[in-house]
Amino acid sequence: MQLTSLFTLLGAATLAASQSSNVTTGALGDARPVRNNPVIGETWVATFDSSAVKGTVKAVAHTVGINYTIDVTGLAADKGPYKYHVHLRAVPESGNCTETGGHLDSYVRGDSPPCVSAQPQTCEVGDLSGKYGTVAGPDVKKEFNDPYTALNIIQLGYIGTRRIVFHDASSARIACATLKKVEAVASQG
Ligand SMILES: *[C@@H]1O[C@H](CO)[C@@H](O)[C@H](O)[C@H]1NC(C)=O
Ligand SMILES: *[C@@H]1O[C@H](CO)[C@@H](O)[C@H](O)[C@H]1NC(C)=O
Ligand SMILES: *[C@@H]1O[C@H](CO)[C@@H](O)[C@H](O)[C@H]1NC(C)=O
Ligand SMILES: [Cu+2]
């Protein structure tokens, strides 16, 4: 190999390192892919039934992380784009989504500066729209796999019984719903 091309290579490596080193990541480092979901196919669903949003966000345990399906209608076309996250606290009786608290942030990153979607491992674990894109109304059908959320309760990034919250373009929390486990239907003999 010629010396000049070696220097070119070194230069490129240094540039790549400096570019990734100033992408904000968690205080506990980058999120690690989840490979120990106990039951592949285990399904949890958050059901929305308000004037702001109707439909479901489904989470299915995959061999790596979770497959999500967002299938909702009714998002006001002029209030988007909409963000959606996994939030930590319970939806109160009143339905007031402010009380669902902050995002699932297992690696302690915080939501500022905004996450770089090209490096989803550096994002807050619960910042699903930061990683996979915001959605626009009125009707949404979107599927993606997130390697960093889990349906193993001992795992960082566990989402069981947590809340999915939609935010409009002003960041107002327009709807929230709790993920509930779908019990496998016993096969009929
Ligand atoms: C990352 O750091 C480099 C070197 O300090 C700087 O030139 C670049 O603008 C920074 N990138 C961002 C996105 O802040
Ligand atoms: C997750 O999604 C991938 C890609 O669509 C698919 O191949 C896989 O079967 C899904 N896993 C489950 C458990 O549904
Ligand atoms: C929702 O809860 C927040 C925080 O507890 C409170 O500040 C706000 O006034 C509540 N909104 C309504 C409509 O009750
Ligand atoms: Cu949120």
Tab-separated table of C-alpha atoms and ligand atoms in Angstrom:
chain	number	residue	atom	x	y	z
A	1	MET	CA	0.000	0.000	0.000
A	2	GLN	CA	1.259	3.479	-0.804
A	3	LEU	CA	1.930	5.874	2.023
A	4	THR	CA	-0.476	8.478	0.671
A	5	SER	CA	-3.400	6.055	0.628
A	6	LEU	CA	-2.548	4.971	4.180
A	7	PHE	CA	-2.751	8.593	5.280
A	8	THR	CA	-6.042	8.974	3.433
A	9	LEU	CA	-7.378	5.966	5.329
A	10	LEU	CA	-6.140	7.260	8.677
A	11	GLY	CA	-7.646	10.653	7.937
A	12	ALA	CA	-11.004	9.115	7.104
A	13	ALA	CA	-10.947	7.034	10.296
A	14	THR	CA	-10.094	10.086	12.410
A	15	LEU	CA	-12.885	12.075	10.775
A	16	ALA	CA	-15.400	9.269	11.357
A	17	ALA	CA	-14.348	9.039	15.014
A	18	SER	CA	-14.639	12.777	15.590
A	19	GLN	CA	-18.044	12.869	13.910
A	20	SER	CA	-19.462	10.066	16.020
A	21	SER	CA	-17.764	11.228	19.226
A	22	ASN	CA	-19.846	14.404	19.377
A	23	VAL	CA	-23.169	12.666	18.848
A	24	THR	CA	-24.726	12.752	22.314
A	25	THR	CA	-25.202	9.308	23.819
A	26	GLY	CA	-26.265	8.000	27.209
A	27	ALA	CA	-24.218	8.488	30.361
A	28	LEU	CA	-24.262	4.673	30.517
A	29	GLY	CA	-23.104	4.473	26.892
A	30	ASP	CA	-24.907	3.370	23.760
A	31	ALA	CA	-28.014	1.213	24.056
A	32	ARG	CA	-27.312	-2.474	23.516
A	33	PRO	CA	-29.506	-4.702	21.326
A	34	VAL	CA	-31.876	-6.948	23.288
A	35	ARG	CA	-31.456	-10.631	22.430
A	36	ASN	CA	-33.132	-12.308	25.393
A	37	ASN	CA	-36.852	-11.727	25.058
A	38	PRO	CA	-38.309	-14.817	26.756
A	39	VAL	CA	-41.192	-15.466	24.333
A	40	ILE	CA	-40.763	-14.476	20.692
A	41	GLY	CA	-44.137	-13.263	19.467
A	42	GLU	CA	-45.334	-12.113	22.911
A	43	THR	CA	-47.600	-9.171	22.154
A	44	TRP	CA	-48.509	-6.010	24.057
A	45	VAL	CA	-50.965	-3.404	22.800
A	46	ALA	CA	-51.702	0.204	23.712
A	47	THR	CA	-55.258	1.095	22.669
A	48	PHE	CA	-56.214	4.705	21.916
A	49	ASP	CA	-59.843	5.750	21.825
A	50	SER	CA	-60.063	9.522	22.166
A	51	SER	CA	-61.121	12.270	19.810
A	52	ALA	CA	-57.405	13.000	19.210
A	53	VAL	CA	-56.287	9.467	18.284
A	54	LYS	CA	-58.028	6.127	17.718
A	55	GLY	CA	-56.303	2.818	17.135
A	56	THR	CA	-53.422	0.790	18.454
A	57	VAL	CA	-49.684	0.652	18.922
A	58	LYS	CA	-48.653	-2.984	18.999
A	59	ALA	CA	-45.347	-4.302	20.362
A	60	VAL	CA	-44.270	-7.857	19.505
A	61	ALA	CA	-41.179	-9.494	20.992
A	62	HIS	CA	-38.711	-10.373	18.229
A	63	THR	CA	-35.385	-12.224	18.374
A	64	VAL	CA	-33.753	-8.794	18.502
A	65	GLY	CA	-35.760	-6.141	20.315
A	66	ILE	CA	-39.357	-5.408	19.475
A	67	ASN	CA	-41.426	-5.087	16.316
A	68	TYR	CA	-43.836	-2.169	16.521
A	69	THR	CA	-46.944	-1.522	14.469
A	70	ILE	CA	-48.608	1.872	14.733
A	71	ASP	CA	-52.127	1.720	13.325
A	72	VAL	CA	-54.056	4.859	14.242
A	73	THR	CA	-56.526	7.301	12.724
A	74	GLY	CA	-57.845	10.718	13.568
A	75	LEU	CA	-54.622	12.703	14.035
A	76	ALA	CA	-55.455	16.292	13.049
A	77	ALA	CA	-53.671	16.836	9.729
A	78	ASP	CA	-52.708	20.417	10.647
A	79	LYS	CA	-51.186	19.675	14.084
A	80	GLY	CA	-48.371	17.342	13.005
A	81	PRO	CA	-45.776	16.070	12.612
A	82	TYR	CA	-46.425	13.893	15.658
A	83	LYS	CA	-43.851	12.373	17.976
A	84	TYR	CA	-44.423	9.178	19.947
A	85	HIS	CA	-42.476	7.852	22.897
A	86	VAL	CA	-42.482	5.302	25.697
A	87	HIS	CA	-43.173	7.172	28.951
A	88	LEU	CA	-42.513	5.986	32.488
A	89	ARG	CA	-45.455	6.811	34.730
A	90	ALA	CA	-49.026	5.585	34.846
A	91	VAL	CA	-51.900	7.204	32.998
A	92	PRO	CA	-54.027	8.699	35.785
A	93	GLU	CA	-57.768	8.204	36.105
A	94	SER	CA	-58.240	11.693	34.661
A	95	GLY	CA	-56.407	10.683	31.495
A	96	ASN	CA	-54.066	13.671	31.888
A	97	CYS	CA	-51.020	12.633	29.843
A	98	THR	CA	-48.735	15.181	31.544
A	99	GLU	CA	-48.698	12.845	34.517
A	100	THR	CA	-47.074	10.049	32.514
A	101	GLY	CA	-43.752	11.710	33.364
A	102	GLY	CA	-40.608	11.495	31.276
A	103	HIS	CA	-39.329	9.081	28.651
A	104	LEU	CA	-37.980	5.603	29.167
A	105	ASP	CA	-34.290	6.545	29.201
A	106	SER	CA	-32.444	3.458	30.425
A	107	TYR	CA	-28.996	4.720	29.402
A	108	VAL	CA	-29.542	8.216	30.859
A	109	ARG	CA	-29.223	10.394	27.779
A	110	GLY	CA	-31.949	12.991	28.135
A	111	ASP	CA	-33.870	14.384	25.169
A	112	SER	CA	-31.636	17.349	24.374
A	113	PRO	CA	-29.982	17.722	21.916
A	114	PRO	CA	-32.438	15.795	19.711
A	115	CYS	CA	-31.458	12.264	18.840
A	116	VAL	CA	-29.642	11.474	15.586
A	117	SER	CA	-31.786	8.832	13.898
A	118	ALA	CA	-28.859	7.463	11.905
A	119	GLN	CA	-27.386	6.336	15.261
A	120	PRO	CA	-30.433	5.000	17.106
A	121	GLN	CA	-28.262	3.338	19.761
A	122	THR	CA	-27.362	6.832	21.015
A	123	CYS	CA	-30.993	7.939	21.461
A	124	GLU	CA	-33.175	7.683	24.534
A	125	VAL	CA	-34.505	4.129	24.448
A	126	GLY	CA	-38.104	5.383	24.633
A	127	ASP	CA	-37.693	8.030	21.916
A	128	LEU	CA	-39.269	5.902	19.188
A	129	SER	CA	-40.131	8.786	16.847
A	130	GLY	CA	-36.629	10.226	17.254
A	131	LYS	CA	-35.243	6.898	16.062
A	132	TYR	CA	-37.824	5.876	13.444
A	133	GLY	CA	-39.454	9.103	12.335
A	134	THR	CA	-42.420	11.257	13.238
A	135	VAL	CA	-45.839	10.561	11.725
A	136	ALA	CA	-48.379	12.791	10.001
A	137	GLY	CA	-52.166	12.678	10.274
A	138	PRO	CA	-54.832	11.769	9.804
A	139	ASP	CA	-54.151	8.048	9.265
A	140	VAL	CA	-50.958	6.229	10.177
A	141	LYS	CA	-49.816	2.709	9.471
A	142	LYS	CA	-46.147	2.267	10.320
A	143	GLU	CA	-44.015	-0.737	11.211
A	144	PHE	CA	-40.462	-0.868	12.463
A	145	ASN	CA	-38.144	-2.958	14.602
A	146	ASP	CA	-36.431	-1.334	17.555
A	147	PRO	CA	-33.486	-3.433	18.773
A	148	TYR	CA	-33.163	-1.571	22.101
A	149	THR	CA	-36.554	-2.051	23.751
A	150	ALA	CA	-37.341	-5.273	25.559
A	151	LEU	CA	-40.061	-7.631	26.711
A	152	ASN	CA	-37.730	-9.225	29.222
A	153	ILE	CA	-38.455	-7.681	32.601
A	154	ILE	CA	-34.846	-7.924	33.811
A	155	GLN	CA	-33.593	-6.060	30.737
A	156	LEU	CA	-32.850	-2.336	30.368
A	157	GLY	CA	-35.493	-0.982	28.016
A	158	TYR	CA	-38.380	-3.128	29.307
A	159	ILE	CA	-41.661	-1.669	28.047
A	160	GLY	CA	-44.320	-3.906	29.631
A	161	THR	CA	-47.113	-1.831	31.265
A	162	ARG	CA	-45.431	1.400	30.224
A	163	ARG	CA	-47.222	4.167	28.320
A	164	ILE	CA	-47.154	5.218	24.664
A	165	VAL	CA	-47.641	8.985	24.345
A	166	PHE	CA	-48.302	10.978	21.156
A	167	HIS	CA	-47.195	14.625	20.997
A	168	ASP	CA	-48.294	17.168	18.389
A	169	ALA	CA	-45.937	19.646	16.686
A	170	SER	CA	-46.102	21.940	19.732
A	171	SER	CA	-45.006	18.950	21.902
A	172	ALA	CA	-48.411	18.915	23.640
A	173	ARG	CA	-49.291	15.427	24.828
A	174	ILE	CA	-52.432	14.716	22.840
A	175	ALA	CA	-52.969	11.077	23.807
A	176	CYS	CA	-51.527	8.386	26.041
A	177	ALA	CA	-52.307	4.695	26.592
A	178	THR	CA	-50.838	1.832	28.598
A	179	LEU	CA	-49.276	-1.196	26.930
A	180	LYS	CA	-51.219	-4.288	28.010
A	181	LYS	CA	-50.267	-7.879	27.414
A	182	VAL	CA	-52.361	-9.817	24.931
A	183	GLU	CA	-52.844	-13.248	26.472
A	184	ALA	CA	-52.346	-16.074	24.020
A	185	VAL	CA	-55.716	-17.537	23.041
A	186	ALA	CA	-55.910	-21.173	24.146
A	187	SER	CA	-56.262	-23.391	21.127
A	188	GLN	CA	-59.697	-24.966	20.821
A	189	GLY	CA	-59.634	-28.736	20.947
B	1	LIG	C1	-18.416	17.563	15.722
B	1	LIG	O1	-17.126	17.982	16.114
B	1	LIG	C2	-16.341	18.460	15.025
B	1	LIG	C3	-14.912	18.701	15.542
B	1	LIG	O2	-14.947	19.383	16.756
B	1	LIG	C4	-16.995	19.701	14.440
B	1	LIG	O3	-16.251	20.191	13.356
B	1	LIG	C5	-18.402	19.332	13.981
B	1	LIG	O4	-19.064	20.496	13.531
B	1	LIG	C6	-19.201	18.709	15.111
B	1	LIG	N1	-20.465	18.219	14.585
B	1	LIG	C7	-21.611	18.507	15.177
B	1	LIG	C8	-22.822	17.897	14.538
B	1	LIG	O5	-21.701	19.179	16.189
B	2	LIG	C1	-40.462	-8.758	13.081
B	2	LIG	O1	-40.383	-8.101	11.843
B	2	LIG	C2	-39.559	-8.755	10.895
B	2	LIG	C3	-39.457	-7.864	9.683
B	2	LIG	O2	-40.728	-7.542	9.191
B	2	LIG	C4	-40.196	-10.105	10.568
B	2	LIG	O3	-39.402	-10.814	9.642
B	2	LIG	C5	-40.317	-10.910	11.847
B	2	LIG	O4	-40.983	-12.133	11.605
B	2	LIG	C6	-41.076	-10.136	12.910
B	2	LIG	N1	-41.018	-10.880	14.175
B	2	LIG	C7	-42.113	-11.253	14.841
B	2	LIG	C8	-41.875	-12.016	16.108
B	2	LIG	O5	-43.251	-11.010	14.474
B	3	LIG	C1	-52.429	17.796	34.001
B	3	LIG	O1	-51.414	17.507	34.938
B	3	LIG	C2	-50.456	18.546	35.066
B	3	LIG	C3	-49.344	18.052	35.984
B	3	LIG	O2	-49.846	17.440	37.118
B	3	LIG	C4	-51.145	19.822	35.571
B	3	LIG	O3	-50.194	20.858	35.671
B	3	LIG	C5	-52.226	20.212	34.577
B	3	LIG	O4	-52.942	21.327	35.060
B	3	LIG	C6	-53.194	19.059	34.352
B	3	LIG	N1	-54.121	19.388	33.281
B	3	LIG	C7	-55.423	19.267	33.407
B	3	LIG	C8	-56.237	19.624	32.215
B	3	LIG	O5	-55.935	18.870	34.439
B	4	CU	CU	-43.098	11.839	24.904
